[in-house]
Amino acid sequence: MMYTSNDILPINKRNQRSIFLAGSMDHKQEVSWRDEISAEFGTYSIFDPTNNNHDHLNVKEMKRHINWELNALQLSDMILLNFLPNALSPISLIELGLYVNSEKLIVICPKEFYKSNYVHTLCDKYNTPIFNNITEAKTLLKNSI
């Protein structure tokens, strides 16, 4: 089941595992990395914070969206955090800081990402799994969820 910030978050039931899809937006790509994960892990609850109207939300709507994201991150069993090579991803860097010391974060950060050295160093310090591509991360996600 897919949940977006327009949906009410479910009560987490132990028999329904969940994955939060954090990371860079990829609006210009034909196939989104989020779509790829959703298709492959469709039997799980997927929390997707993508909101195509993000830049047009008023203050009240933005606050609701941010709180939805924070609650979904907390509720999720696993967080897949994907940094795309040409993205700035300031919110994703915040999410990294919030969850780098948790046991539910898996990070994808290619060397081309402008802050990859920082991201890799942080993940190494806290023993957070980090990969250069999504294929490697999916294998760990399958074994972790």
Tab-separated table of N, CA and C in Angstrom:
chain	number	residue	atom	x	y	z
A	1	MET	N	0.845	-1.183	0.000
A	1	MET	CA	0.000	0.000	0.000
A	1	MET	C	0.885	1.239	0.000
A	2	MET	N	0.578	2.160	-0.874
A	2	MET	CA	1.333	3.412	-0.994
A	2	MET	C	0.626	4.520	-0.214
A	3	TYR	N	1.390	5.236	0.594
A	3	TYR	CA	0.878	6.382	1.335
A	3	TYR	C	1.675	7.616	0.944
A	4	THR	N	0.977	8.697	0.647
A	4	THR	CA	1.612	9.976	0.383
A	4	THR	C	1.168	10.964	1.456
A	5	SER	N	1.697	12.169	1.395
A	5	SER	CA	1.351	13.154	2.421
A	5	SER	C	-0.106	13.600	2.339
A	6	ASN	N	-0.813	13.173	1.312
A	6	ASN	CA	-2.249	13.450	1.231
A	6	ASN	C	-3.071	12.414	1.982
A	7	ASP	N	-2.410	11.355	2.451
A	7	ASP	CA	-3.089	10.263	3.140
A	7	ASP	C	-2.865	10.332	4.640
A	8	ILE	N	-3.801	9.774	5.373
A	8	ILE	CA	-3.632	9.605	6.814
A	8	ILE	C	-2.727	8.397	7.012
A	9	LEU	N	-1.750	8.531	7.890
A	9	LEU	CA	-0.837	7.423	8.142
A	9	LEU	C	-1.553	6.289	8.855
A	10	PRO	N	-1.218	5.062	8.508
A	10	PRO	CA	-1.861	3.922	9.157
A	10	PRO	C	-1.289	3.697	10.548
A	11	ILE	N	-2.036	2.997	11.350
A	11	ILE	CA	-1.501	2.540	12.630
A	11	ILE	C	-0.583	1.375	12.291
A	12	ASN	N	0.638	1.439	12.759
A	12	ASN	CA	1.617	0.423	12.399
A	12	ASN	C	1.268	-0.916	13.045
A	13	LYS	N	0.983	-1.888	12.213
A	13	LYS	CA	0.703	-3.236	12.684
A	13	LYS	C	1.943	-4.073	12.444
A	14	ARG	N	2.318	-4.882	13.353
A	14	ARG	CA	3.541	-5.664	13.255
A	14	ARG	C	3.556	-6.594	12.042
A	15	ASN	N	2.408	-6.955	11.522
A	15	ASN	CA	2.383	-7.849	10.371
A	15	ASN	C	2.504	-7.094	9.050
A	16	GLN	N	2.540	-5.771	9.080
A	16	GLN	CA	2.689	-4.971	7.860
A	16	GLN	C	3.918	-4.093	8.008
A	17	ARG	N	5.020	-4.507	7.418
A	17	ARG	CA	6.268	-3.757	7.483
A	17	ARG	C	6.188	-2.530	6.578
A	18	SER	N	7.006	-1.517	6.861
A	18	SER	CA	6.906	-0.267	6.100
A	18	SER	C	8.286	0.290	5.746
A	19	ILE	N	8.307	0.994	4.598
A	19	ILE	CA	9.525	1.607	4.082
A	19	ILE	C	9.228	3.061	3.758
A	20	PHE	N	10.062	3.965	4.259
A	20	PHE	CA	9.958	5.382	3.910
A	20	PHE	C	10.964	5.660	2.804
A	21	LEU	N	10.505	6.327	1.732
A	21	LEU	CA	11.356	6.642	0.588
A	21	LEU	C	11.853	8.082	0.700
A	22	ALA	N	12.996	8.248	1.335
A	22	ALA	CA	13.594	9.571	1.509
A	22	ALA	C	14.617	9.794	0.402
A	23	GLY	N	14.876	11.047	0.110
A	23	GLY	CA	15.950	11.323	-0.838
A	23	GLY	C	15.576	12.292	-1.922
A	24	SER	N	16.494	12.412	-2.853
A	24	SER	CA	16.390	13.375	-3.942
A	24	SER	C	15.166	13.128	-4.806
A	25	MET	N	14.611	14.222	-5.291
A	25	MET	CA	13.489	14.145	-6.232
A	25	MET	C	14.050	13.929	-7.626
A	26	ASP	N	13.331	13.190	-8.439
A	26	ASP	CA	13.805	12.896	-9.791
A	26	ASP	C	12.706	13.135	-10.816
A	27	HIS	N	12.148	14.337	-10.788
A	27	HIS	CA	11.024	14.687	-11.658
A	27	HIS	C	11.336	14.552	-13.142
A	28	LYS	N	12.582	14.729	-13.519
A	28	LYS	CA	12.933	14.760	-14.937
A	28	LYS	C	13.237	13.381	-15.509
A	29	GLN	N	13.272	12.368	-14.676
A	29	GLN	CA	13.571	11.025	-15.161
A	29	GLN	C	12.298	10.314	-15.578
A	30	GLU	N	12.436	9.475	-16.599
A	30	GLU	CA	11.283	8.733	-17.104
A	30	GLU	C	10.743	7.771	-16.056
A	31	VAL	N	11.650	7.037	-15.421
A	31	VAL	CA	11.261	6.096	-14.374
A	31	VAL	C	11.882	6.564	-13.066
A	32	SER	N	11.051	6.838	-12.106
A	32	SER	CA	11.497	7.320	-10.809
A	32	SER	C	12.080	6.173	-9.983
A	33	TRP	N	13.108	6.464	-9.203
A	33	TRP	CA	13.642	5.447	-8.300
A	33	TRP	C	12.580	5.049	-7.271
A	34	ARG	N	11.710	5.987	-6.933
A	34	ARG	CA	10.630	5.677	-5.998
A	34	ARG	C	9.647	4.680	-6.611
A	35	ASP	N	9.348	4.854	-7.904
A	35	ASP	CA	8.470	3.905	-8.593
A	35	ASP	C	9.101	2.517	-8.643
A	36	GLU	N	10.404	2.478	-8.872
A	36	GLU	CA	11.132	1.207	-8.926
A	36	GLU	C	11.025	0.468	-7.587
A	37	ILE	N	11.252	1.177	-6.502
A	37	ILE	CA	11.175	0.558	-5.168
A	37	ILE	C	9.736	0.154	-4.862
A	38	SER	N	8.792	1.017	-5.170
A	38	SER	CA	7.379	0.713	-4.912
A	38	SER	C	6.934	-0.530	-5.655
A	39	ALA	N	7.372	-0.685	-6.889
A	39	ALA	CA	7.000	-1.858	-7.679
A	39	ALA	C	7.608	-3.130	-7.090
A	40	GLU	N	8.838	-3.048	-6.663
A	40	GLU	CA	9.530	-4.226	-6.156
A	40	GLU	C	9.130	-4.595	-4.728
A	41	PHE	N	8.756	-3.607	-3.937
A	41	PHE	CA	8.420	-3.840	-2.530
A	41	PHE	C	6.943	-3.533	-2.256
A	42	GLY	N	6.098	-3.752	-3.231
A	42	GLY	CA	4.693	-3.397	-3.148
A	42	GLY	C	3.885	-4.114	-2.089
A	43	THR	N	4.410	-5.192	-1.547
A	43	THR	CA	3.672	-5.900	-0.499
A	43	THR	C	3.829	-5.227	0.863
A	44	TYR	N	4.706	-4.231	0.931
A	44	TYR	CA	4.923	-3.485	2.168
A	44	TYR	C	4.179	-2.156	2.107
A	45	SER	N	4.008	-1.529	3.248
A	45	SER	CA	3.504	-0.162	3.259
A	45	SER	C	4.661	0.737	2.834
A	46	ILE	N	4.399	1.565	1.837
A	46	ILE	CA	5.412	2.476	1.324
A	46	ILE	C	4.974	3.899	1.640
A	47	PHE	N	5.850	4.640	2.322
A	47	PHE	CA	5.593	6.043	2.622
A	47	PHE	C	6.398	6.881	1.633
A	48	ASP	N	5.706	7.562	0.735
A	48	ASP	CA	6.341	8.372	-0.298
A	48	ASP	C	5.994	9.836	-0.064
A	49	PRO	N	6.976	10.656	0.336
A	49	PRO	CA	6.696	12.055	0.647
A	49	PRO	C	6.569	12.961	-0.579
A	50	THR	N	6.676	12.392	-1.775
A	50	THR	CA	6.589	13.205	-2.987
A	50	THR	C	5.271	13.969	-3.024
A	51	ASN	N	5.362	15.262	-3.223
A	51	ASN	CA	4.184	16.102	-3.378
A	51	ASN	C	4.457	17.032	-4.555
A	52	ASN	N	3.797	16.775	-5.671
A	52	ASN	CA	4.056	17.550	-6.887
A	52	ASN	C	3.712	19.028	-6.735
A	53	ASN	N	2.907	19.374	-5.740
A	53	ASN	CA	2.543	20.772	-5.487
A	53	ASN	C	3.408	21.406	-4.396
A	54	HIS	N	4.485	20.747	-4.032
A	54	HIS	CA	5.326	21.163	-2.909
A	54	HIS	C	5.676	22.648	-2.940
A	55	ASP	N	6.055	23.155	-4.104
A	55	ASP	CA	6.478	24.549	-4.218
A	55	ASP	C	5.321	25.540	-4.130
A	56	HIS	N	4.107	25.043	-4.139
A	56	HIS	CA	2.928	25.910	-4.114
A	56	HIS	C	2.094	25.750	-2.842
A	57	LEU	N	2.608	25.023	-1.854
A	57	LEU	CA	1.871	24.841	-0.606
A	57	LEU	C	1.923	26.119	0.219
A	58	ASN	N	0.788	26.452	0.834
A	58	ASN	CA	0.798	27.603	1.735
A	58	ASN	C	1.412	27.180	3.068
A	59	VAL	N	1.539	28.091	3.992
A	59	VAL	CA	2.209	27.818	5.270
A	59	VAL	C	1.536	26.672	6.018
A	60	LYS	N	0.225	26.683	6.085
A	60	LYS	CA	-0.512	25.631	6.798
A	60	LYS	C	-0.324	24.277	6.110
A	61	GLU	N	-0.409	24.255	4.796
A	61	GLU	CA	-0.241	23.007	4.045
A	61	GLU	C	1.186	22.475	4.169
A	62	MET	N	2.163	23.374	4.150
A	62	MET	CA	3.560	22.959	4.288
A	62	MET	C	3.824	22.379	5.670
A	63	LYS	N	3.268	23.000	6.691
A	63	LYS	CA	3.427	22.477	8.053
A	63	LYS	C	2.831	21.076	8.158
A	64	ARG	N	1.662	20.877	7.565
A	64	ARG	CA	1.024	19.558	7.566
A	64	ARG	C	1.901	18.543	6.838
A	65	HIS	N	2.445	18.940	5.683
A	65	HIS	CA	3.307	18.055	4.898
A	65	HIS	C	4.564	17.665	5.688
A	66	ILE	N	5.203	18.644	6.302
A	66	ILE	CA	6.417	18.381	7.080
A	66	ILE	C	6.114	17.448	8.243
A	67	ASN	N	5.022	17.695	8.944
A	67	ASN	CA	4.658	16.824	10.070
A	67	ASN	C	4.324	15.416	9.604
A	68	TRP	N	3.677	15.298	8.431
A	68	TRP	CA	3.402	13.971	7.878
A	68	TRP	C	4.722	13.234	7.645
A	69	GLU	N	5.677	13.928	7.025
A	69	GLU	CA	6.984	13.310	6.761
A	69	GLU	C	7.664	12.862	8.056
A	70	LEU	N	7.692	13.732	9.045
A	70	LEU	CA	8.335	13.396	10.320
A	70	LEU	C	7.656	12.211	10.994
A	71	ASN	N	6.331	12.187	10.964
A	71	ASN	CA	5.593	11.068	11.563
A	71	ASN	C	5.807	9.777	10.785
A	72	ALA	N	5.833	9.868	9.456
A	72	ALA	CA	6.044	8.675	8.629
A	72	ALA	C	7.465	8.132	8.818
A	73	LEU	N	8.448	9.015	8.919
A	73	LEU	CA	9.816	8.573	9.192
A	73	LEU	C	9.879	7.802	10.507
A	74	GLN	N	9.237	8.341	11.503
A	74	GLN	CA	9.244	7.705	12.817
A	74	GLN	C	8.506	6.370	12.789
A	75	LEU	N	7.414	6.308	12.079
A	75	LEU	CA	6.581	5.109	12.001
A	75	LEU	C	7.223	3.992	11.184
A	76	SER	N	8.033	4.345	10.218
A	76	SER	CA	8.570	3.357	9.282
A	76	SER	C	9.518	2.370	9.958
A	77	ASP	N	9.538	1.158	9.401
A	77	ASP	CA	10.481	0.136	9.863
A	77	ASP	C	11.858	0.346	9.250
A	78	MET	N	11.876	0.781	7.984
A	78	MET	CA	13.125	1.037	7.270
A	78	MET	C	12.998	2.360	6.522
A	79	ILE	N	14.134	3.040	6.365
A	79	ILE	CA	14.189	4.283	5.588
A	79	ILE	C	15.243	4.084	4.505
A	80	LEU	N	14.820	4.210	3.262
A	80	LEU	CA	15.753	4.169	2.146
A	80	LEU	C	16.003	5.611	1.727
A	81	LEU	N	17.229	6.073	1.903
A	81	LEU	CA	17.594	7.470	1.637
A	81	LEU	C	18.514	7.509	0.423
A	82	ASN	N	18.020	8.071	-0.683
A	82	ASN	CA	18.730	8.046	-1.953
A	82	ASN	C	19.137	9.461	-2.380
A	83	PHE	N	20.442	9.701	-2.430
A	83	PHE	CA	20.970	10.963	-2.932
A	83	PHE	C	21.306	10.794	-4.408
A	84	LEU	N	20.674	11.582	-5.266
A	84	LEU	CA	20.970	11.527	-6.694
A	84	LEU	C	22.178	12.407	-7.005
A	85	PRO	N	22.969	12.042	-8.020
A	85	PRO	CA	24.236	12.727	-8.288
A	85	PRO	C	24.135	14.236	-8.488
A	86	ASN	N	23.126	14.727	-9.180
A	86	ASN	CA	23.067	16.149	-9.527
A	86	ASN	C	22.071	16.950	-8.696
A	87	ALA	N	21.651	16.414	-7.563
A	87	ALA	CA	20.663	17.092	-6.717
A	87	ALA	C	21.352	17.747	-5.519
A	88	LEU	N	20.708	18.769	-4.965
A	88	LEU	CA	21.218	19.409	-3.755
A	88	LEU	C	20.707	18.703	-2.501
A	89	SER	N	19.428	18.362	-2.479
A	89	SER	CA	18.815	17.539	-1.434
A	89	SER	C	19.009	18.035	-0.004
A	90	PRO	N	18.702	19.301	0.285
A	90	PRO	CA	18.901	19.798	1.650
A	90	PRO	C	18.018	19.084	2.677
A	91	ILE	N	16.798	18.764	2.330
A	91	ILE	CA	15.912	18.071	3.268
A	91	ILE	C	16.425	16.658	3.524
A	92	SER	N	16.946	16.025	2.489
A	92	SER	CA	17.503	14.679	2.649
A	92	SER	C	18.711	14.688	3.584
A	93	LEU	N	19.509	15.741	3.520
A	93	LEU	CA	20.642	15.847	4.444
A	93	LEU	C	20.157	15.983	5.890
A	94	ILE	N	19.054	16.690	6.081
A	94	ILE	CA	18.459	16.793	7.421
A	94	ILE	C	17.982	15.423	7.882
A	95	GLU	N	17.307	14.698	6.998
A	95	GLU	CA	16.815	13.348	7.338
A	95	GLU	C	17.979	12.415	7.666
A	96	LEU	N	19.077	12.565	6.948
A	96	LEU	CA	20.270	11.782	7.263
A	96	LEU	C	20.705	12.053	8.696
A	97	GLY	N	20.782	13.329	9.064
A	97	GLY	CA	21.183	13.691	10.421
A	97	GLY	C	20.238	13.152	11.485
A	98	LEU	N	18.950	13.147	11.174
A	98	LEU	CA	17.964	12.654	12.137
A	98	LEU	C	18.066	11.149	12.373
A	99	TYR	N	18.408	10.381	11.328
A	99	TYR	CA	18.314	8.918	11.421
A	99	TYR	C	19.624	8.167	11.207
A	100	VAL	N	20.738	8.864	11.038
A	100	VAL	CA	22.003	8.181	10.775
A	100	VAL	C	22.398	7.243	11.908
A	101	ASN	N	21.981	7.538	13.107
A	101	ASN	CA	22.346	6.717	14.262
A	101	ASN	C	21.244	5.716	14.631
A	102	SER	N	20.273	5.555	13.749
A	102	SER	CA	19.226	4.561	13.980
A	102	SER	C	19.613	3.279	13.252
A	103	GLU	N	18.900	2.238	13.487
A	103	GLU	CA	19.188	0.978	12.797
A	103	GLU	C	18.234	0.740	11.637
A	104	LYS	N	17.519	1.777	11.225
A	104	LYS	CA	16.552	1.572	10.149
A	104	LYS	C	16.880	2.326	8.872
A	105	LEU	N	18.059	2.913	8.791
A	105	LEU	CA	18.442	3.724	7.640
A	105	LEU	C	19.389	2.960	6.717
A	106	ILE	N	19.087	3.001	5.422
A	106	ILE	CA	19.967	2.521	4.363
A	106	ILE	C	20.168	3.696	3.414
A	107	VAL	N	21.424	4.032	3.123
A	107	VAL	CA	21.743	5.216	2.332
A	107	VAL	C	22.344	4.811	0.990
A	108	ILE	N	21.931	5.550	-0.038
A	108	ILE	CA	22.534	5.440	-1.363
A	108	ILE	C	23.133	6.809	-1.668
A	109	CYS	N	24.433	6.835	-1.893
A	109	CYS	CA	25.099	8.107	-2.168
A	109	CYS	C	26.258	7.889	-3.126
A	110	PRO	N	26.045	8.187	-4.409
A	110	PRO	CA	27.133	8.040	-5.370
A	110	PRO	C	28.220	9.088	-5.131
A	111	LYS	N	29.418	8.783	-5.559
A	111	LYS	CA	30.560	9.693	-5.388
A	111	LYS	C	30.323	11.046	-6.057
A	112	GLU	N	29.441	11.097	-7.060
A	112	GLU	CA	29.174	12.339	-7.784
A	112	GLU	C	28.324	13.335	-6.984
A	113	PHE	N	27.651	12.868	-5.930
A	113	PHE	CA	26.856	13.778	-5.101
A	113	PHE	C	27.800	14.780	-4.444
A	114	TYR	N	27.444	16.051	-4.481
A	114	TYR	CA	28.364	17.112	-4.072
A	114	TYR	C	28.813	17.030	-2.614
A	115	LYS	N	28.082	16.363	-1.762
A	115	LYS	CA	28.457	16.198	-0.361
A	115	LYS	C	28.713	14.730	-0.032
A	116	SER	N	29.114	13.946	-1.029
A	116	SER	CA	29.272	12.499	-0.803
A	116	SER	C	30.320	12.190	0.261
A	117	ASN	N	31.391	12.938	0.314
A	117	ASN	CA	32.411	12.689	1.330
A	117	ASN	C	31.823	12.860	2.733
A	118	TYR	N	31.032	13.904	2.910
A	118	TYR	CA	30.377	14.143	4.198
A	118	TYR	C	29.413	12.999	4.535
A	119	VAL	N	28.585	12.625	3.569
A	119	VAL	CA	27.585	11.572	3.784
A	119	VAL	C	28.271	10.243	4.110
A	120	HIS	N	29.297	9.888	3.345
A	120	HIS	CA	30.009	8.624	3.586
A	120	HIS	C	30.702	8.623	4.949
A	121	THR	N	31.315	9.749	5.311
A	121	THR	CA	31.994	9.842	6.603
A	121	THR	C	31.011	9.690	7.755
A	122	LEU	N	29.871	10.358	7.646
A	122	LEU	CA	28.840	10.267	8.683
A	122	LEU	C	28.322	8.839	8.816
A	123	CYS	N	28.025	8.210	7.690
A	123	CYS	CA	27.524	6.828	7.714
A	123	CYS	C	28.569	5.875	8.277
A	124	ASP	N	29.826	6.070	7.908
A	124	ASP	CA	30.901	5.222	8.445
A	124	ASP	C	31.006	5.370	9.958
A	125	LYS	N	30.921	6.603	10.444
A	125	LYS	CA	31.038	6.838	11.889
A	125	LYS	C	29.962	6.105	12.674
A	126	TYR	N	28.750	6.074	12.139
A	126	TYR	CA	27.622	5.474	12.859
A	126	TYR	C	27.250	4.084	12.333
A	127	ASN	N	28.135	3.492	11.527
A	127	ASN	CA	27.904	2.143	10.989
A	127	ASN	C	26.575	2.017	10.258
A	128	THR	N	26.223	3.067	9.551
A	128	THR	CA	24.989	3.073	8.748
A	128	THR	C	25.318	2.524	7.366
A	129	PRO	N	24.563	1.541	6.893
A	129	PRO	CA	24.847	0.973	5.571
A	129	PRO	C	24.729	2.037	4.482
A	130	ILE	N	25.755	2.105	3.632
A	130	ILE	CA	25.765	3.079	2.544
A	130	ILE	C	26.255	2.397	1.276
A	131	PHE	N	25.588	2.719	0.171
A	131	PHE	CA	25.889	2.115	-1.121
A	131	PHE	C	26.020	3.198	-2.177
A	132	ASN	N	26.688	2.845	-3.275
A	132	ASN	CA	26.858	3.783	-4.379
A	132	ASN	C	25.713	3.733	-5.377
A	133	ASN	N	24.903	2.666	-5.316
A	133	ASN	CA	23.783	2.558	-6.261
A	133	ASN	C	22.602	1.846	-5.618
A	134	ILE	N	21.475	1.972	-6.254
A	134	ILE	CA	20.221	1.458	-5.705
A	134	ILE	C	20.153	-0.067	-5.734
A	135	THR	N	20.813	-0.697	-6.709
A	135	THR	CA	20.777	-2.159	-6.819
A	135	THR	C	21.371	-2.805	-5.574
A	136	GLU	N	22.516	-2.312	-5.138
A	136	GLU	CA	23.159	-2.850	-3.936
A	136	GLU	C	22.279	-2.628	-2.702
A	137	ALA	N	21.683	-1.460	-2.607
A	137	ALA	CA	20.847	-1.127	-1.441
A	137	ALA	C	19.600	-2.002	-1.377
A	138	LYS	N	19.016	-2.320	-2.532
A	138	LYS	CA	17.804	-3.149	-2.544
A	138	LYS	C	18.061	-4.527	-1.960
A	139	THR	N	19.237	-5.071	-2.186
A	139	THR	CA	19.569	-6.384	-1.630
A	139	THR	C	19.537	-6.341	-0.106
A	140	LEU	N	20.163	-5.336	0.473
A	140	LEU	CA	20.136	-5.205	1.933
A	140	LEU	C	18.715	-4.938	2.418
A	141	LEU	N	17.984	-4.099	1.716
A	141	LEU	CA	16.611	-3.796	2.117
A	141	LEU	C	15.770	-5.070	2.158
A	142	LYS	N	15.914	-5.922	1.169
A	142	LYS	CA	15.175	-7.195	1.126
A	142	LYS	C	15.492	-8.053	2.357
A	143	ASN	N	16.745	-8.030	2.768
A	143	ASN	CA	17.159	-8.838	3.926
A	143	ASN	C	16.842	-8.196	5.257
A	144	SER	N	16.489	-6.908	5.238
A	144	SER	CA	16.258	-6.167	6.478
A	144	SER	C	14.787	-5.986	6.823
A	145	ILE	N	13.942	-6.095	5.847
A	145	ILE	CA	12.532	-5.756	6.064
A	145	ILE	C	11.708	-6.957	6.443
